[in-house]
Amino acid sequence: MVSKKSTHTKISDPLYDLVHSMSRTEKRYFNVHTQSIRNNKGEVPDYYTLFEILYKMKIYDKEKAEKIFLKKLGKDSFSNFTVKKNELYDALMKSLRNYSYEKMKKSADYIKILIRDANFLFKRGLFKDAERHMKEAKKLAQKCGDTLSLIELNRFEREYILTTRSRNMNKKLEEIHAEGDILFKRLNEEEKIKRDYDLIAAKRMQNSKLVSEENINKFKSKFSHLIELEKNQDLSILSKRFLVNALAQYHYLLEENELYLQKTLSIVNWWEDHEEWLNQSPHLYIASLSNLLVGYGRLRKYDEFLYVLKKIEKIKPNNQYEESMRFHRLMINRQVYFLNKGLIDEVCNLSNAIEKGIRNHQLNEGVQMVLIYNVIVAFFVNRKYKECIKWVNMYHPFIKMGIAKVDIH
């Protein structure tokens, strides 16, 4: 069935959205730790009651939530319902940070945690411990090539030297200033490449290819310098990532399919060579693997799909968003593989999992339409007309909403 979110005007609320972004394990973690926090009467906090109400709501309704909340607490009114919502929001953010702490130790996000802790200790006058955290953060940032964090640490080190009145202060500051100059130069390089990538990626989102010769020539004139830039062996870790991403999209728009595939393979290899960044942003790795399948599909190399799909299957999502993304990328690409290999029965067999996924995951309308349309095609080709009609009816709400491009009779 089509998710209710796609047939109603969605009312956005930060707290409701946060509750429904949580994975099952995150919710379980919050439940267990909140249940243990009780007042002297043995009651759980009010915000936990509000959490249960919002979690059970399919569509956010502020008045309804407040009414149920008041009834459960045995009250007639609140002086300010927003205060109660803020209490829950703060409790959820704390719980989610605590839950993800161990995972963060294996990701580039841990650099920021170490810097935060170093700063906290520094302000308490615990200079030696602050320095220890600072050194650990710097070591990890250098490994990851996190230039922004290294610049932040560079400034922190200068403040540390002046505050603790270190020996050979002038010499140390001069060394750190020289290091800062290199870092800012590197950041400038990264930013220039990232801006080119932003512009090319935006163009790809708006166009699957460049049609006119005039547009192609303009595009090449503006971005062909990136090809020469690839010869630079001294690029930073992040510059290499931004550059190979930009070049992949560049070749995609020019329909240079072999080159697109080659660069997309390089992107996947970059993620797999930099585990800390992969652990920080699994959704970007999933997107890269999905783009790799696009490259194989363009060259009709469908036999390569299976090993890439296995890679996507092995990814462990950190949250509901990543879980939903992994689900729809897996399902759509499985459909593409089976349809192009003529395995129509296999596409039909995916229908139950797809129906359940549409119901349980927060998928946008475009993704739902693609999944549903492919199932319709499979059932129609297999002459399973009853099932076909059922799925056509699931597609119709999109037509009424005016967002479906294809009308199915």
CSV table of C-alpha atoms in Angstrom, one decimal:
chain,number,residue,atom,x,y,z
A,1,MET,CA,0.0,0.0,0.0
A,2,VAL,CA,1.1,3.6,-0.5
A,3,SER,CA,2.3,5.1,2.7
A,4,LYS,CA,-0.1,7.5,4.4
A,5,LYS,CA,2.5,10.2,4.2
A,6,SER,CA,2.2,10.3,0.4
A,7,THR,CA,-1.6,10.8,0.5
A,8,HIS,CA,-1.8,13.6,3.1
A,9,THR,CA,-0.2,17.0,3.5
A,10,LYS,CA,2.7,16.3,5.9
A,11,ILE,CA,2.9,18.6,8.9
A,12,SER,CA,6.5,18.9,9.8
A,13,ASP,CA,7.5,18.9,13.5
A,14,PRO,CA,11.1,18.5,14.6
A,15,LEU,CA,10.3,16.4,17.6
A,16,TYR,CA,7.9,14.1,15.7
A,17,ASP,CA,10.4,13.7,12.9
A,18,LEU,CA,13.2,12.9,15.4
A,19,VAL,CA,11.1,10.2,17.0
A,20,HIS,CA,10.3,8.6,13.7
A,21,SER,CA,13.9,8.8,12.5
A,22,MET,CA,15.0,6.3,15.2
A,23,SER,CA,15.8,2.7,14.4
A,24,ARG,CA,14.4,-0.1,16.5
A,25,THR,CA,17.6,-0.5,18.4
A,26,GLU,CA,17.7,3.2,19.2
A,27,LYS,CA,14.2,3.1,20.5
A,28,ARG,CA,14.9,0.1,22.6
A,29,TYR,CA,18.0,1.8,24.0
A,30,PHE,CA,15.9,4.9,24.9
A,31,ASN,CA,13.2,2.7,26.4
A,32,VAL,CA,15.5,0.8,28.7
A,33,HIS,CA,17.4,3.8,29.9
A,34,THR,CA,14.4,5.9,30.5
A,35,GLN,CA,12.5,3.2,32.3
A,36,SER,CA,15.3,3.2,34.9
A,37,ILE,CA,14.8,6.9,35.6
A,38,ARG,CA,11.9,7.1,38.0
A,39,ASN,CA,10.8,9.7,40.5
A,40,ASN,CA,10.2,9.0,44.2
A,41,LYS,CA,6.7,7.6,43.4
A,42,GLY,CA,8.2,5.1,40.9
A,43,GLU,CA,6.9,6.9,37.9
A,44,VAL,CA,8.7,7.3,34.6
A,45,PRO,CA,9.3,10.9,33.4
A,46,ASP,CA,6.5,12.7,31.6
A,47,TYR,CA,8.6,13.0,28.5
A,48,TYR,CA,8.6,9.2,28.1
A,49,THR,CA,4.8,9.2,28.1
A,50,LEU,CA,4.9,11.9,25.3
A,51,PHE,CA,7.4,9.8,23.4
A,52,GLU,CA,5.1,6.8,23.4
A,53,ILE,CA,2.2,9.0,22.1
A,54,LEU,CA,4.3,10.5,19.2
A,55,TYR,CA,5.8,7.1,18.3
A,56,LYS,CA,2.3,5.6,17.8
A,57,MET,CA,1.0,8.5,15.7
A,58,LYS,CA,1.1,7.8,11.9
A,59,ILE,CA,0.6,11.5,11.1
A,60,TYR,CA,1.6,14.4,13.4
A,61,ASP,CA,-1.4,16.1,15.1
A,62,LYS,CA,-0.4,18.6,17.8
A,63,GLU,CA,-3.9,19.0,19.3
A,64,LYS,CA,-4.5,15.3,19.4
A,65,ALA,CA,-1.1,14.6,21.0
A,66,GLU,CA,-1.6,17.2,23.7
A,67,LYS,CA,-5.1,15.9,24.4
A,68,ILE,CA,-3.9,12.3,24.8
A,69,PHE,CA,-0.9,13.5,26.9
A,70,LEU,CA,-3.1,15.4,29.3
A,71,LYS,CA,-5.4,12.5,29.7
A,72,LYS,CA,-2.6,10.1,30.5
A,73,LEU,CA,-1.1,12.5,33.1
A,74,GLY,CA,-4.5,13.2,34.6
A,75,LYS,CA,-4.3,17.0,34.0
A,76,ASP,CA,-6.6,19.5,32.6
A,77,SER,CA,-4.0,21.8,30.9
A,78,PHE,CA,-0.4,22.7,30.5
A,79,SER,CA,1.1,26.1,31.1
A,80,ASN,CA,3.2,25.4,28.0
A,81,PHE,CA,3.1,22.3,26.0
A,82,THR,CA,6.3,23.4,24.2
A,83,VAL,CA,8.3,23.0,27.4
A,84,LYS,CA,7.3,19.3,27.6
A,85,LYS,CA,8.2,18.8,23.9
A,86,ASN,CA,11.6,20.4,24.6
A,87,GLU,CA,12.3,18.1,27.5
A,88,LEU,CA,11.6,15.1,25.3
A,89,TYR,CA,13.7,16.5,22.5
A,90,ASP,CA,16.7,17.0,24.8
A,91,ALA,CA,16.3,13.5,26.3
A,92,LEU,CA,16.2,11.9,22.9
A,93,MET,CA,19.3,13.8,21.6
A,94,LYS,CA,21.2,12.8,24.7
A,95,SER,CA,20.1,9.2,24.3
A,96,LEU,CA,21.0,9.1,20.6
A,97,ARG,CA,24.4,10.5,21.2
A,98,ASN,CA,25.1,8.0,24.0
A,99,TYR,CA,23.9,5.1,21.8
A,100,SER,CA,26.1,6.1,18.9
A,101,TYR,CA,29.2,6.8,21.0
A,102,GLU,CA,30.9,3.5,20.6
A,103,LYS,CA,30.2,3.5,16.8
A,104,MET,CA,31.6,7.0,16.6
A,105,LYS,CA,35.0,5.8,17.9
A,106,LYS,CA,35.4,4.1,14.5
A,107,SER,CA,34.3,7.0,12.4
A,108,ALA,CA,35.6,10.5,11.5
A,109,ASP,CA,32.9,11.9,13.8
A,110,TYR,CA,35.1,10.9,16.7
A,111,ILE,CA,37.5,13.7,15.9
A,112,LYS,CA,34.9,16.3,16.8
A,113,ILE,CA,34.2,14.5,20.1
A,114,LEU,CA,37.8,14.5,21.0
A,115,ILE,CA,38.1,18.2,20.3
A,116,ARG,CA,35.0,18.9,22.3
A,117,ASP,CA,36.3,16.9,25.3
A,118,ALA,CA,39.8,18.5,25.0
A,119,ASN,CA,38.1,22.0,25.1
A,120,PHE,CA,36.0,21.0,28.1
A,121,LEU,CA,39.0,19.8,30.0
A,122,PHE,CA,41.1,22.8,29.0
A,123,LYS,CA,38.4,25.2,30.4
A,124,ARG,CA,38.6,23.3,33.7
A,125,GLY,CA,42.4,23.8,33.9
A,126,LEU,CA,43.1,20.1,33.3
A,127,PHE,CA,45.8,20.9,30.7
A,128,LYS,CA,47.6,17.6,30.5
A,129,ASP,CA,44.5,15.6,29.9
A,130,ALA,CA,43.3,18.2,27.4
A,131,GLU,CA,46.6,17.9,25.6
A,132,ARG,CA,46.2,14.1,25.5
A,133,HIS,CA,42.8,14.4,23.8
A,134,MET,CA,44.1,17.1,21.5
A,135,LYS,CA,47.0,14.8,20.3
A,136,GLU,CA,44.6,11.9,19.8
A,137,ALA,CA,42.3,14.1,17.8
A,138,LYS,CA,45.1,15.4,15.7
A,139,LYS,CA,46.4,11.9,14.9
A,140,LEU,CA,43.0,10.8,13.8
A,141,ALA,CA,42.4,14.0,11.8
A,142,GLN,CA,45.7,13.5,9.9
A,143,LYS,CA,44.8,9.9,9.2
A,144,CYS,CA,41.4,11.0,7.8
A,145,GLY,CA,42.7,14.1,6.1
A,146,ASP,CA,40.1,16.2,7.9
A,147,THR,CA,41.5,19.6,7.1
A,148,LEU,CA,38.8,21.6,8.9
A,149,SER,CA,39.4,19.7,12.1
A,150,LEU,CA,43.2,20.2,11.8
A,151,ILE,CA,42.7,23.9,11.4
A,152,GLU,CA,40.5,24.0,14.5
A,153,LEU,CA,43.2,22.0,16.4
A,154,ASN,CA,45.9,24.3,15.1
A,155,ARG,CA,44.1,27.3,16.7
A,156,PHE,CA,43.6,25.3,19.9
A,157,GLU,CA,47.3,24.4,20.1
A,158,ARG,CA,48.2,28.1,19.8
A,159,GLU,CA,45.9,29.0,22.7
A,160,TYR,CA,47.2,26.0,24.7
A,161,ILE,CA,50.8,27.2,24.3
A,162,LEU,CA,50.0,30.7,25.4
A,163,THR,CA,47.9,29.6,28.3
A,164,THR,CA,50.3,27.1,29.7
A,165,ARG,CA,53.3,29.3,28.9
A,166,SER,CA,55.2,26.4,27.3
A,167,ARG,CA,58.9,26.4,26.9
A,168,ASN,CA,60.3,27.7,23.5
A,169,MET,CA,57.0,29.4,23.0
A,170,ASN,CA,58.2,31.5,20.0
A,171,LYS,CA,59.6,28.5,18.1
A,172,LYS,CA,56.5,26.4,18.7
A,173,LEU,CA,54.2,29.2,17.6
A,174,GLU,CA,56.2,29.7,14.4
A,175,GLU,CA,56.0,26.0,13.6
A,176,ILE,CA,52.2,26.0,14.2
A,177,HIS,CA,51.8,29.1,12.1
A,178,ALA,CA,53.6,27.5,9.2
A,179,GLU,CA,51.5,24.4,9.6
A,180,GLY,CA,48.4,26.6,9.6
A,181,ASP,CA,49.5,28.2,6.3
A,182,ILE,CA,49.7,24.7,4.7
A,183,LEU,CA,46.3,23.7,6.1
A,184,PHE,CA,44.6,26.9,4.8
A,185,LYS,CA,46.1,26.3,1.3
A,186,ARG,CA,44.9,22.7,1.4
A,187,LEU,CA,41.4,23.8,2.5
A,188,ASN,CA,41.3,26.4,-0.4
A,189,GLU,CA,42.2,23.6,-2.9
A,190,GLU,CA,39.5,21.3,-1.4
A,191,GLU,CA,36.9,24.0,-1.6
A,192,LYS,CA,37.6,24.9,-5.2
A,193,ILE,CA,37.2,21.2,-6.3
A,194,LYS,CA,34.1,20.8,-4.0
A,195,ARG,CA,32.4,23.8,-5.7
A,196,ASP,CA,33.0,22.3,-9.1
A,197,TYR,CA,31.5,19.0,-7.9
A,198,ASP,CA,28.5,20.9,-6.4
A,199,LEU,CA,27.8,22.5,-9.8
A,200,ILE,CA,28.2,19.4,-11.8
A,201,ALA,CA,26.1,17.3,-9.4
A,202,ALA,CA,23.3,19.9,-9.5
A,203,LYS,CA,23.4,19.8,-13.3
A,204,ARG,CA,23.1,16.0,-13.2
A,205,MET,CA,20.1,16.2,-10.9
A,206,GLN,CA,18.4,18.5,-13.4
A,207,ASN,CA,19.5,16.7,-16.6
A,208,SER,CA,20.4,13.1,-17.3
A,209,LYS,CA,22.5,14.2,-20.3
A,210,LEU,CA,23.5,17.3,-22.2
A,211,VAL,CA,21.6,17.5,-25.5
A,212,SER,CA,22.8,20.4,-27.6
A,213,GLU,CA,26.3,20.7,-29.0
A,214,GLU,CA,26.4,24.3,-27.6
A,215,ASN,CA,25.7,23.1,-24.1
A,216,ILE,CA,28.2,20.3,-24.3
A,217,ASN,CA,30.9,22.7,-25.4
A,218,LYS,CA,30.1,25.2,-22.6
A,219,PHE,CA,30.1,22.4,-20.1
A,220,LYS,CA,33.5,21.1,-21.3
A,221,SER,CA,35.0,24.6,-21.3
A,222,LYS,CA,33.9,25.2,-17.7
A,223,PHE,CA,35.0,21.9,-16.2
A,224,SER,CA,37.6,20.1,-18.4
A,225,HIS,CA,40.3,21.5,-16.2
A,226,LEU,CA,39.3,18.7,-13.7
A,227,ILE,CA,40.8,16.1,-16.0
A,228,GLU,CA,44.2,17.8,-15.8
A,229,LEU,CA,43.9,18.2,-12.1
A,230,GLU,CA,43.7,14.4,-11.7
A,231,LYS,CA,47.4,14.2,-12.6
A,232,ASN,CA,48.3,16.1,-9.4
A,233,GLN,CA,49.8,13.5,-7.1
A,234,ASP,CA,49.8,15.9,-4.1
A,235,LEU,CA,46.1,16.2,-3.7
A,236,SER,CA,44.7,15.8,-0.2
A,237,ILE,CA,42.5,12.9,0.8
A,238,LEU,CA,39.3,14.9,0.6
A,239,SER,CA,40.4,16.6,-2.6
A,240,LYS,CA,40.8,13.2,-4.2
A,241,ARG,CA,37.3,12.2,-3.1
A,242,PHE,CA,35.7,15.5,-4.4
A,243,LEU,CA,37.6,15.3,-7.7
A,244,VAL,CA,36.8,11.7,-8.6
A,245,ASN,CA,33.1,12.4,-7.7
A,246,ALA,CA,33.1,15.5,-9.9
A,247,LEU,CA,34.7,13.6,-12.8
A,248,ALA,CA,32.2,10.7,-12.5
A,249,GLN,CA,29.3,13.1,-12.9
A,250,TYR,CA,31.2,15.0,-15.7
A,251,HIS,CA,31.5,11.8,-17.7
A,252,TYR,CA,27.9,10.7,-16.9
A,253,LEU,CA,26.5,14.0,-18.4
A,254,LEU,CA,28.6,13.5,-21.5
A,255,GLU,CA,27.5,9.9,-21.8
A,256,GLU,CA,31.1,8.7,-21.7
A,257,ASN,CA,29.9,5.5,-20.1
A,258,GLU,CA,33.2,3.6,-19.8
A,259,LEU,CA,34.9,6.6,-18.1
A,260,TYR,CA,31.8,7.1,-15.8
A,261,LEU,CA,32.1,3.4,-14.7
A,262,GLN,CA,35.9,3.8,-14.2
A,263,LYS,CA,35.5,6.9,-12.0
A,264,THR,CA,32.6,5.4,-10.0
A,265,LEU,CA,34.7,2.3,-9.3
A,266,SER,CA,37.4,4.7,-8.0
A,267,ILE,CA,34.8,6.4,-5.7
A,268,VAL,CA,33.8,3.0,-4.2
A,269,ASN,CA,37.5,2.1,-3.7
A,270,TRP,CA,38.0,5.5,-2.0
A,271,TRP,CA,35.3,4.7,0.6
A,272,GLU,CA,36.6,1.2,1.2
A,273,ASP,CA,40.1,2.6,1.7
A,274,HIS,CA,39.0,5.2,4.3
A,275,GLU,CA,37.0,3.2,6.8
A,276,GLU,CA,36.5,6.2,9.2
A,277,TRP,CA,34.8,8.2,6.6
A,278,LEU,CA,32.7,5.2,5.5
A,279,ASN,CA,31.6,4.6,9.1
A,280,GLN,CA,30.7,8.3,9.4
A,281,SER,CA,28.6,8.4,6.2
A,282,PRO,CA,27.3,4.9,5.2
A,283,HIS,CA,24.5,6.6,3.1
A,284,LEU,CA,27.1,8.1,0.8
A,285,TYR,CA,28.8,4.7,0.4
A,286,ILE,CA,25.4,3.2,-0.5
A,287,ALA,CA,24.8,6.0,-3.0
A,288,SER,CA,28.2,5.3,-4.6
A,289,LEU,CA,27.5,1.6,-4.9
A,290,SER,CA,24.1,2.4,-6.4
A,291,ASN,CA,25.9,4.7,-8.9
A,292,LEU,CA,28.2,1.9,-9.7
A,293,LEU,CA,25.2,-0.2,-10.7
A,294,VAL,CA,24.0,2.7,-12.9
A,295,GLY,CA,27.4,2.5,-14.6
A,296,TYR,CA,27.1,-1.3,-15.2
A,297,GLY,CA,23.6,-0.8,-16.3
A,298,ARG,CA,24.5,1.7,-18.9
A,299,LEU,CA,27.0,-0.7,-20.4
A,300,ARG,CA,24.5,-3.6,-20.0
A,301,LYS,CA,26.9,-5.5,-17.7
A,302,TYR,CA,24.2,-6.9,-15.6
A,303,ASP,CA,26.2,-9.9,-14.4
A,304,GLU,CA,28.2,-7.4,-12.3
A,305,PHE,CA,25.1,-6.5,-10.3
A,306,LEU,CA,25.2,-9.4,-7.9
A,307,TYR,CA,28.5,-8.7,-6.2
A,308,VAL,CA,27.6,-5.0,-5.8
A,309,LEU,CA,24.2,-5.9,-4.3
A,310,LYS,CA,25.9,-8.1,-1.8
A,311,LYS,CA,28.1,-5.2,-0.7
A,312,ILE,CA,24.9,-3.1,-0.1
A,313,GLU,CA,23.3,-5.9,1.8
A,314,LYS,CA,26.3,-6.1,4.2
A,315,ILE,CA,26.1,-2.4,5.2
A,316,LYS,CA,24.8,-2.0,8.7
A,317,PRO,CA,22.6,1.1,8.8
A,318,ASN,CA,23.0,3.5,11.8
A,319,ASN,CA,19.5,5.0,11.7
A,320,GLN,CA,16.1,4.9,10.0
A,321,TYR,CA,17.2,7.1,7.1
A,322,GLU,CA,20.1,4.8,6.2
A,323,GLU,CA,17.9,1.8,6.6
A,324,SER,CA,15.3,3.2,4.3
A,325,MET,CA,18.0,4.2,1.8
A,326,ARG,CA,19.6,0.8,1.8
A,327,PHE,CA,16.1,-0.8,1.3
A,328,HIS,CA,15.1,1.2,-1.7
A,329,ARG,CA,18.5,1.0,-3.4
A,330,LEU,CA,18.5,-2.7,-3.0
A,331,MET,CA,15.0,-3.2,-4.2
A,332,ILE,CA,15.1,-1.0,-7.2
A,333,ASN,CA,18.4,-2.5,-8.4
A,334,ARG,CA,17.2,-6.0,-7.8
A,335,GLN,CA,14.2,-5.1,-10.0
A,336,VAL,CA,16.5,-3.7,-12.7
A,337,TYR,CA,18.7,-6.8,-12.6
A,338,PHE,CA,15.8,-9.3,-12.7
A,339,LEU,CA,14.0,-7.4,-15.4
A,340,ASN,CA,17.0,-7.1,-17.7
A,341,LYS,CA,17.9,-10.8,-17.1
A,342,GLY,CA,14.3,-11.8,-18.0
A,343,LEU,CA,13.7,-13.2,-14.5
A,344,ILE,CA,10.2,-11.9,-14.3
A,345,ASP,CA,9.1,-14.3,-11.6
A,346,GLU,CA,11.8,-13.0,-9.3
A,347,VAL,CA,10.5,-9.4,-9.7
A,348,CYS,CA,7.0,-10.6,-8.8
A,349,ASN,CA,8.5,-12.4,-5.8
A,350,LEU,CA,9.9,-9.1,-4.5
A,351,SER,CA,6.4,-7.6,-4.3
A,352,ASN,CA,5.6,-8.6,-0.7
A,353,ALA,CA,8.9,-7.2,0.6
A,354,ILE,CA,8.4,-4.0,-1.4
A,355,GLU,CA,4.8,-3.6,-0.1
A,356,LYS,CA,6.0,-4.1,3.5
A,357,GLY,CA,9.0,-1.7,2.9
A,358,ILE,CA,6.7,1.0,1.5
A,359,ARG,CA,4.6,0.7,4.6
A,360,ASN,CA,7.5,0.7,7.1
A,361,HIS,CA,10.1,3.0,5.6
A,362,GLN,CA,9.9,6.7,4.9
A,363,LEU,CA,10.3,6.6,1.1
A,364,ASN,CA,9.6,9.7,-1.0
A,365,GLU,CA,7.0,9.6,-3.7
A,366,GLY,CA,9.5,9.2,-6.6
A,367,VAL,CA,11.0,6.1,-5.1
A,368,GLN,CA,7.6,4.6,-4.3
A,369,MET,CA,6.5,5.2,-7.9
A,370,VAL,CA,9.5,3.4,-9.4
A,371,LEU,CA,9.1,0.4,-7.1
A,372,ILE,CA,5.4,0.1,-7.7
A,373,TYR,CA,5.7,0.7,-11.5
A,374,ASN,CA,8.3,-2.1,-11.9
A,375,VAL,CA,6.0,-4.5,-10.0
A,376,ILE,CA,3.1,-3.6,-12.2
A,377,VAL,CA,5.2,-4.3,-15.3
A,378,ALA,CA,6.3,-7.7,-13.9
A,379,PHE,CA,2.8,-8.9,-13.1
A,380,PHE,CA,1.5,-7.7,-16.4
A,381,VAL,CA,4.2,-9.5,-18.4
A,382,ASN,CA,3.5,-12.6,-16.3
A,383,ARG,CA,-0.2,-12.3,-17.0
A,384,LYS,CA,-1.0,-12.1,-13.3
A,385,TYR,CA,-3.7,-9.5,-13.9
A,386,LYS,CA,-5.4,-9.6,-10.5
A,387,GLU,CA,-2.1,-8.7,-8.8
A,388,CYS,CA,-1.4,-6.2,-11.5
A,389,ILE,CA,-4.7,-4.4,-10.8
A,390,LYS,CA,-3.9,-4.3,-7.1
A,391,TRP,CA,-0.6,-2.6,-7.7
A,392,VAL,CA,-2.1,-0.2,-10.3
A,393,ASN,CA,-4.5,0.9,-7.6
A,394,MET,CA,-1.6,1.6,-5.4
A,395,TYR,CA,-0.1,3.8,-8.2
A,396,HIS,CA,-3.3,5.8,-8.7
A,397,PRO,CA,-2.9,8.2,-5.7
A,398,PHE,CA,0.2,9.5,-7.3
A,399,ILE,CA,-1.7,10.3,-10.5
A,400,LYS,CA,-4.3,12.2,-8.4
A,401,MET,CA,-1.6,14.1,-6.7
A,402,GLY,CA,-0.3,15.2,-10.1
A,403,ILE,CA,3.2,13.8,-9.6
A,404,ALA,CA,3.0,10.5,-11.6
A,405,LYS,CA,4.4,11.0,-15.2
A,406,VAL,CA,2.9,7.8,-16.6
A,407,ASP,CA,-0.8,7.0,-16.5
A,408,ILE,CA,-1.4,3.2,-16.4
A,409,HIS,CA,-4.6,1.8,-17.9
